[in-house]
XYZ file of C-alpha atoms in Angstrom:
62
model
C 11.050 46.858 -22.036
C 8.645 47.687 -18.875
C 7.695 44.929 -16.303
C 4.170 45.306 -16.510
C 3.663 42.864 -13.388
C 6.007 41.299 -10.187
C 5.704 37.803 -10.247
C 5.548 36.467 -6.642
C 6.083 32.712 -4.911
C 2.762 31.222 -4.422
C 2.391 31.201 0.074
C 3.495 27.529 0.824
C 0.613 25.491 1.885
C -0.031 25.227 5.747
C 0.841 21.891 8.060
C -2.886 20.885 7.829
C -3.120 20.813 4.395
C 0.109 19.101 4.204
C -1.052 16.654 6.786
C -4.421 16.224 7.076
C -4.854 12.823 5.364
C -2.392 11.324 7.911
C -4.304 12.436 11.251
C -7.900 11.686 9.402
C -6.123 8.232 8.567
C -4.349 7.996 12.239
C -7.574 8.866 14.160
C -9.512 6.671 12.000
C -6.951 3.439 12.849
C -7.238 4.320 16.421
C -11.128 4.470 16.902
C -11.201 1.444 14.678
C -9.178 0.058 17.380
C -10.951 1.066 20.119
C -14.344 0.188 19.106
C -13.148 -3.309 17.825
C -11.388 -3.879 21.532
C -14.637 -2.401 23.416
C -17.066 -4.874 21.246
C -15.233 -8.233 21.901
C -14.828 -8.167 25.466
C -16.180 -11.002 27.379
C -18.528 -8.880 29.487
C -20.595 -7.435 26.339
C -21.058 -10.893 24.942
C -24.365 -12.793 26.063
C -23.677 -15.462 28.344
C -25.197 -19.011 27.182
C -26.098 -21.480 29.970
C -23.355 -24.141 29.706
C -25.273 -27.795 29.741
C -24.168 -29.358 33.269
C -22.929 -32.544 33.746
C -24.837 -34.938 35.346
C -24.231 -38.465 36.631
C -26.356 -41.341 35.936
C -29.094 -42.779 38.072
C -28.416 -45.995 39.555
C -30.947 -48.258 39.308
C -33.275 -49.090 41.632
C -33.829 -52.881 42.987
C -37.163 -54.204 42.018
């Protein structure tokens, strides 16, 4: 019997492709985060005059 060819181990796959879903999903949760935070703060939301209180008039003697 002849070996006709060497049967080799496939080269593992690298840490990216073993990874890359988690950082895509990590760096997706945290600029999720950070847009979300930066969007609701109270000085990028439009200020509404507040109606003042006012007292009543007395009224005048006739």
């Amino acid at each position: 019997m002849a070996v006709i060819g060497v049967l080799t181990k496939p080269t593992p796959p690298s840490w990216w492709a073993i990874n890359k879903h988690r950082v895509w999903g990590l760096l997706g949760l945290v600029l999720g985060f950070m847009l979300c935070t930066e969007l609701h703060t109270p000085e990028h939301q439009e200020q509404r005059p507040r109606p003042s209180h006012s007292t009543p008039t007395t009224p005048t003697p006739r």
